[in-house]
Short mmCIF file of C-alpha atoms in Angstrom, two decimals:
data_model
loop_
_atom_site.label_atom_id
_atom_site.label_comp_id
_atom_site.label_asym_id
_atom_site.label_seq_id
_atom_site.Cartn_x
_atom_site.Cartn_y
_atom_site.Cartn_z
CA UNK A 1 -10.90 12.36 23.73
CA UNK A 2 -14.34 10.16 23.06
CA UNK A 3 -13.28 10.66 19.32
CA UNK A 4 -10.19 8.87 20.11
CA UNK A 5 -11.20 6.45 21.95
CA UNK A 6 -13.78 5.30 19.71
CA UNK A 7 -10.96 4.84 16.91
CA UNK A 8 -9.04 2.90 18.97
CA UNK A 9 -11.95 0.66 19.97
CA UNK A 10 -12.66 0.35 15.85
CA UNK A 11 -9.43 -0.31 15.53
CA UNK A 12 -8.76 -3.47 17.94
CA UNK A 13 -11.73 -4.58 16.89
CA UNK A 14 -10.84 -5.22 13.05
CA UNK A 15 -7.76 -6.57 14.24
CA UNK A 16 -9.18 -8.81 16.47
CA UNK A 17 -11.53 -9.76 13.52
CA UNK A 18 -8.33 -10.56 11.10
CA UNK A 19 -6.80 -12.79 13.80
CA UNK A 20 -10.11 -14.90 13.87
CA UNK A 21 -11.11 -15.36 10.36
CA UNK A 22 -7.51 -15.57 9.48
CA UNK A 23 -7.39 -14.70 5.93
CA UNK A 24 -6.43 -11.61 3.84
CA UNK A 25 -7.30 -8.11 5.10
CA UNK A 26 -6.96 -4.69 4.72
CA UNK A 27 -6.90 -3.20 8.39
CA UNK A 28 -7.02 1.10 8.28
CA UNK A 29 -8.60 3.62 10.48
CA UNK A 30 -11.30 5.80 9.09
CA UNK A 31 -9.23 8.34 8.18
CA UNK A 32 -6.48 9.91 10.07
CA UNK A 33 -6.60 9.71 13.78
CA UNK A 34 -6.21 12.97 15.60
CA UNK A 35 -4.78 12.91 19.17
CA UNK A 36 -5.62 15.25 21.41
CA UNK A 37 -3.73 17.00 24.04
CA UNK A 38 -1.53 14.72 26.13
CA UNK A 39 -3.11 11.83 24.25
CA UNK A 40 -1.81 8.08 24.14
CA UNK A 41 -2.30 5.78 21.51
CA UNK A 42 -1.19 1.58 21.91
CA UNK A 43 -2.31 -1.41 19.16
CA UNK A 44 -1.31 -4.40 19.16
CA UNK A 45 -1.48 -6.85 16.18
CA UNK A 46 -1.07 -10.08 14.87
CA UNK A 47 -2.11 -10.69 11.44
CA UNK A 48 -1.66 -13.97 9.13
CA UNK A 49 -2.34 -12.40 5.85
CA UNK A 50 -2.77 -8.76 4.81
CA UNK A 51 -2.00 -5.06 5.44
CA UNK A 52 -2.45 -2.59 8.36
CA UNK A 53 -1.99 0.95 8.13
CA UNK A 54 -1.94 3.57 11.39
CA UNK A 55 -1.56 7.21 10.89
CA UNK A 56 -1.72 9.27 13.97
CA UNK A 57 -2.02 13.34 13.64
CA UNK A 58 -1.49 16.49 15.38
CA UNK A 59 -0.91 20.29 14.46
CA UNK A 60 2.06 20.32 13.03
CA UNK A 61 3.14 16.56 13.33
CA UNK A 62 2.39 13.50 11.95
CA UNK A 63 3.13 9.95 12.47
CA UNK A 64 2.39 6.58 9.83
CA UNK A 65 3.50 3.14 10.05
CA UNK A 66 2.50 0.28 7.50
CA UNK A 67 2.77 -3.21 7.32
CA UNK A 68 2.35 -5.90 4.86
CA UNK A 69 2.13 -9.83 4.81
CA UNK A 70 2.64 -11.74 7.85
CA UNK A 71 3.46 -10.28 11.34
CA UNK A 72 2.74 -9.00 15.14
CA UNK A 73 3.77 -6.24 17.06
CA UNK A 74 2.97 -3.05 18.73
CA UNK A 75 2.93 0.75 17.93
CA UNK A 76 2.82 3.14 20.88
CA UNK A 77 1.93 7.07 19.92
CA UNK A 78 2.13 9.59 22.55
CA UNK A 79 1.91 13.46 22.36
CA UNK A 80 1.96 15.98 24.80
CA UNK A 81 -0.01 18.57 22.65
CA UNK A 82 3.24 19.86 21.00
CA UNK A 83 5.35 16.66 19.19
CA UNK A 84 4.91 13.22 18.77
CA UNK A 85 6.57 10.04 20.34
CA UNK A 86 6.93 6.81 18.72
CA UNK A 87 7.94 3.33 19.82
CA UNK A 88 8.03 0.38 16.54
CA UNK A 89 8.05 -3.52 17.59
CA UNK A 90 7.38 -5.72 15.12
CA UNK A 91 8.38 -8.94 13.77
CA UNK A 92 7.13 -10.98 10.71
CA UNK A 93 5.62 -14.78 10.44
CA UNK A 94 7.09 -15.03 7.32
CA UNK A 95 7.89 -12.11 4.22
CA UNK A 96 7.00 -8.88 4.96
CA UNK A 97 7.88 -5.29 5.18
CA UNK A 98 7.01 -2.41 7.68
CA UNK A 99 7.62 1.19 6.62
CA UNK A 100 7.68 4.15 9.56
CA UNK A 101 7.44 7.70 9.17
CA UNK A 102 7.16 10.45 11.88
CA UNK A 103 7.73 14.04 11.15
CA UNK A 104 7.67 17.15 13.86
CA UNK A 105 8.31 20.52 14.36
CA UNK A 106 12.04 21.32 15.05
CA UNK A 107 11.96 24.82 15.98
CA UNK A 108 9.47 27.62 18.50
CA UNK A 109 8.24 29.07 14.51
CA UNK A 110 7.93 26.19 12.80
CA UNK A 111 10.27 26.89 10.07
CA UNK A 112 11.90 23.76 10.40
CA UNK A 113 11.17 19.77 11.19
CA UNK A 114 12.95 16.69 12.12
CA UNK A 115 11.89 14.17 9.79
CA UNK A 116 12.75 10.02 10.29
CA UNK A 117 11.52 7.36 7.89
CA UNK A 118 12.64 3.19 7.99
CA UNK A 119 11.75 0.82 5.57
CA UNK A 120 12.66 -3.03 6.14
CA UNK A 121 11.28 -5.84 3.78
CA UNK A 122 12.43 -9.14 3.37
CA UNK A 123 11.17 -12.63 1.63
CA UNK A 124 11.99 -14.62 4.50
CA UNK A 125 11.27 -11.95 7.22
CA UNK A 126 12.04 -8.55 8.57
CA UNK A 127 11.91 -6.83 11.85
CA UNK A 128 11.37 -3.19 12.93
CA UNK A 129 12.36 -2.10 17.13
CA UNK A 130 12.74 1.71 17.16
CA UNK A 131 11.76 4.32 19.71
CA UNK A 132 12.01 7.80 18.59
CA UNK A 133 11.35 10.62 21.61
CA UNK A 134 11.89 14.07 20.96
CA UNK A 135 11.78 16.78 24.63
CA UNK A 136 10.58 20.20 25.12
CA UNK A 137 13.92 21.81 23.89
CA UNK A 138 13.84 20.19 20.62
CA UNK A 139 16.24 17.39 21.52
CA UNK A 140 15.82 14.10 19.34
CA UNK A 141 16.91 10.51 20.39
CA UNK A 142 16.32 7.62 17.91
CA UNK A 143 16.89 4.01 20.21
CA UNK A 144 15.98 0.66 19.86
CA UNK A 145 12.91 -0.84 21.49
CA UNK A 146 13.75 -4.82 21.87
CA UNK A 147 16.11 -6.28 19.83
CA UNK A 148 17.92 -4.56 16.55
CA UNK A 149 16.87 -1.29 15.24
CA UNK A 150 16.49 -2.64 11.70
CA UNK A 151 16.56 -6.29 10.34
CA UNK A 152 15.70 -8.35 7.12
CA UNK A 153 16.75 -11.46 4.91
CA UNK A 154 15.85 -13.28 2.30
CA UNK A 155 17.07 -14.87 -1.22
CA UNK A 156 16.70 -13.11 -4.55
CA UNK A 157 14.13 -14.96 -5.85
CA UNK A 158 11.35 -14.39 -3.46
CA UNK A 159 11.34 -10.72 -2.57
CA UNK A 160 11.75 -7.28 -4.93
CA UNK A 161 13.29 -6.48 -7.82
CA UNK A 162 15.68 -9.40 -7.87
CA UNK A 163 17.15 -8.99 -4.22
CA UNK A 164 15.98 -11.23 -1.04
CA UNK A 165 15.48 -7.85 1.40
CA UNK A 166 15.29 -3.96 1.03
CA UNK A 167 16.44 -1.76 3.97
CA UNK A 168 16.53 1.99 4.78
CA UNK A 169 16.44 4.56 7.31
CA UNK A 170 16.25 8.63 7.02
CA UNK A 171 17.00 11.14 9.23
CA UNK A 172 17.01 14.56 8.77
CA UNK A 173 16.71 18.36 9.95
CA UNK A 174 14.73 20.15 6.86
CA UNK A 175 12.83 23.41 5.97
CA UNK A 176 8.67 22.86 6.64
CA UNK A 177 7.72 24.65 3.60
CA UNK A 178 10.48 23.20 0.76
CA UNK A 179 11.37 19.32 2.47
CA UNK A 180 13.74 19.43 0.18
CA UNK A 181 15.55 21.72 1.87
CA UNK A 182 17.94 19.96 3.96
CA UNK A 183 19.91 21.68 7.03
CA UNK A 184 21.26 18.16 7.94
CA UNK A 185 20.69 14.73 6.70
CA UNK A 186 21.93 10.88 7.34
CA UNK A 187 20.58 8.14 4.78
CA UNK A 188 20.97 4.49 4.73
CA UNK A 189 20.29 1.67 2.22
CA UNK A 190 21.04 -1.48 1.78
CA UNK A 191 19.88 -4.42 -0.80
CA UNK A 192 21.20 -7.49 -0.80
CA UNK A 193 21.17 -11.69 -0.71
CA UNK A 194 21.26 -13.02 2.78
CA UNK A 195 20.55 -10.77 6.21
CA UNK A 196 21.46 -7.87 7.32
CA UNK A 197 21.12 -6.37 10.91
CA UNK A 198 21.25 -2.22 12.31
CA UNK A 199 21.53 -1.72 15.35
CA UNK A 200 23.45 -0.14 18.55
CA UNK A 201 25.70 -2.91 20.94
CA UNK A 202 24.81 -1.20 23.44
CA UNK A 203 21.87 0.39 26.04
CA UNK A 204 22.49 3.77 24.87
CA UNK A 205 21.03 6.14 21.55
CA UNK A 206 21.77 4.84 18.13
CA UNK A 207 21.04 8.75 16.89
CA UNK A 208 20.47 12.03 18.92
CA UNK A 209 19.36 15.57 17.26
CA UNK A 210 21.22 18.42 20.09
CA UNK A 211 20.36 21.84 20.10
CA UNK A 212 22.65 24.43 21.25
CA UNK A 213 21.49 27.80 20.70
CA UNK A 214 20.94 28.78 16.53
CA UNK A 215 23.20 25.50 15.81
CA UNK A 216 22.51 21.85 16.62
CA UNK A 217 24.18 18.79 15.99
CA UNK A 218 22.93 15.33 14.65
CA UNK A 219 24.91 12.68 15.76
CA UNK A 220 25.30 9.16 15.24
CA UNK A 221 28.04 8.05 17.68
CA UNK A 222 31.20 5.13 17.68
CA UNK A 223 30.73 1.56 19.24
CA UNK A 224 33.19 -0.79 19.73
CA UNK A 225 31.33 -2.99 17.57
CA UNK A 226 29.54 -2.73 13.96
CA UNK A 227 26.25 -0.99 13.58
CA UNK A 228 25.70 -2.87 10.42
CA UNK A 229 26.50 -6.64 9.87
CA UNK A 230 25.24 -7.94 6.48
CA UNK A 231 25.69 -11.24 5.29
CA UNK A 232 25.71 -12.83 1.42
CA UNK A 233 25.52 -10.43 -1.41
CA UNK A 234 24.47 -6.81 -2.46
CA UNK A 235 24.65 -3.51 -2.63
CA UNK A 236 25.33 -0.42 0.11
CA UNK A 237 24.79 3.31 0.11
CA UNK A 238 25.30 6.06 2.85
CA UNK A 239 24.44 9.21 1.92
CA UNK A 240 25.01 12.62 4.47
CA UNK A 241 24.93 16.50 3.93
CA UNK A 242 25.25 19.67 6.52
CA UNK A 243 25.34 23.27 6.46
CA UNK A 244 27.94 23.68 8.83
CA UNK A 245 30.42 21.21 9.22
CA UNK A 246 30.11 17.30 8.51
CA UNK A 247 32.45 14.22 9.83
CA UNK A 248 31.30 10.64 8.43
CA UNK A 249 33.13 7.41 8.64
CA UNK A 250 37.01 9.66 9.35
CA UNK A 251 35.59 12.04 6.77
CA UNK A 252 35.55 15.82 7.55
CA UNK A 253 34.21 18.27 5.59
CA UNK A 254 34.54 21.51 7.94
CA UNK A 255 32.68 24.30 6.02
CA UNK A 256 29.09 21.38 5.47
CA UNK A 257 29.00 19.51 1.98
CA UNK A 258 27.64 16.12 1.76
CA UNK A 259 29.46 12.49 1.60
CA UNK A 260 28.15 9.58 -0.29
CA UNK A 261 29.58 6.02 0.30
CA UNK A 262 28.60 3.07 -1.65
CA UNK A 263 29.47 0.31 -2.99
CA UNK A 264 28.51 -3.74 -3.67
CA UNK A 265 29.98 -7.10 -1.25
CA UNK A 266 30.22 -10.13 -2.40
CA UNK A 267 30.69 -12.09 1.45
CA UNK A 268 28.71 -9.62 3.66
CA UNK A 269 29.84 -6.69 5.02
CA UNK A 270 30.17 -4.96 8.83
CA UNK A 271 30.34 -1.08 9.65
CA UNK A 272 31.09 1.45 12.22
CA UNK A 273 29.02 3.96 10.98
CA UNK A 274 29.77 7.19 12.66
CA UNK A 275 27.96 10.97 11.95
CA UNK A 276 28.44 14.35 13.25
CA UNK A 277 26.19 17.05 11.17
CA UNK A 278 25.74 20.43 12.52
CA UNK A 279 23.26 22.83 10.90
CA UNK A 280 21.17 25.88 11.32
CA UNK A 281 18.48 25.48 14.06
CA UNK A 282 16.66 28.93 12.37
#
């Protein structure tokens, strides 16, 4: 636990260095930080200029999050000696882009992980508020922290590859030893002119992983309202697959497949995006 702690005290301290001097920096750990049993892990940051990069390890799991130009927030790891937790806040100055990954163990042999990975980039901001918590059983739940799950805008002359923001969010149910191996997956992108917003209306789960004995079900449920609002220009792409039975968007495919929808708005766009993928939990 020393080992730890001394990271975390290396850690604050470069931070706290960038927020004096105030000019470009390149803020990492010393190589990856491995948490011990029951270990917790918070940083804060506030940076003007520059990049930061946290990677957080344990047998079996690992969690990453990296940011670039101008923003604050907080990352919160947390592991009981088994998976890791995750909670995302942050917000930029001005352009920027965050990227989170966190993979764990799905099943008791280890044959099998749930993997989640969200990109947002923008040229006149983005914002990142996700908490992803996954129990003893298995059992994953993707929420928001404060605010949307996923945001970004911008014009298309002052981000990437001719658009004004880049979003996208992964979650899937794969094989440890071939990743490309897919028992059930859910993918999101969108690239575009203008803003665009994920997120849940409401207090409860925007995803949720359920096991039920060899089978489990990822879910992304139905609100009243949108998950996605998008404004100006762009282009759109959902992407899902299942072994055993997938239902996207009023879409059923009862024997598993895989659904792609995509397409390019001119005036924005909203969506009730709605997933049910059951797969193999062995």
């Amino acid at each position: 636990m020393n080992n730890l702690y001394n990271e975390v005290v290396k850690l604050k301290n470069k931070i706290k260095i960038a927020q004096i001097i105030l000019l470009a920096v390149f803020i990492s750990l010393p190589g990856t930080m491995m948490l011990a049993e029951e270990s917790t892990v918070d940083t804060e940051f506030d940076v003007l200029s520059g990049e930061l990069y946290l990677e957080a390890k344990i047998e079996g799991s690992t969690a990453s999050f990296q940011a670039e130009g101008a923003y604050k927030g907080e990352v919160h790891y947390v592991t009981n000696g088994e998976t890791l937790d995750a909670k995302i806040n942050a917000q930029s100055h001005s352009p920027a882009q965050f990227v989170a990954k966190l993979q764990n163990p799905f099943n008791v042999d280890g044959s099998k992980e749930v993997y989640m990975e969200m990109f947002s980039g923008g040229g006149s901001g983005a914002a990142m508020n996700a908490s992803f918590f996954q129990d003893s059983d298995g059992n994953v739940t993707v929420q928001r922290k404060d605010g949307k799950i996923l945001s970004a805008q911008g014009t298309a002359d002052n981000y990437s590859n001719g658009w004004g923001y880049l979003m996208s969010m992964v979650n899937e149910v794969r094989s440890t030893e071939d990743t490309e191996n897919k028992s059930a997956s859910v993918k999101l992108q969108i690239a575009g002119d203008g803003e665009a917003n994920v997120d849940h209306p409401d207090s409860g789960y925007f995803g949720n992983i359920d096991q039920n004995g060899d089978s489990f079900v990822f879910s992304i449920p139905s609100f009243d309202n949108p998950n996605i609002n998008v404004t100006g220009y762009g282009q759109f792409t959902q992407e899902a697959e299942a072994e055993k039975n997938l239902e996207m968007n009023g879409i059923s495919l009862s024997g598993g497949g895989s659904l792609t929808i995509s397409g390019e708005f001119n005036d924005g766009m909203s969506q009730k995006m709605e997933v049910e993928a059951e797969g193999n939990s062995n």
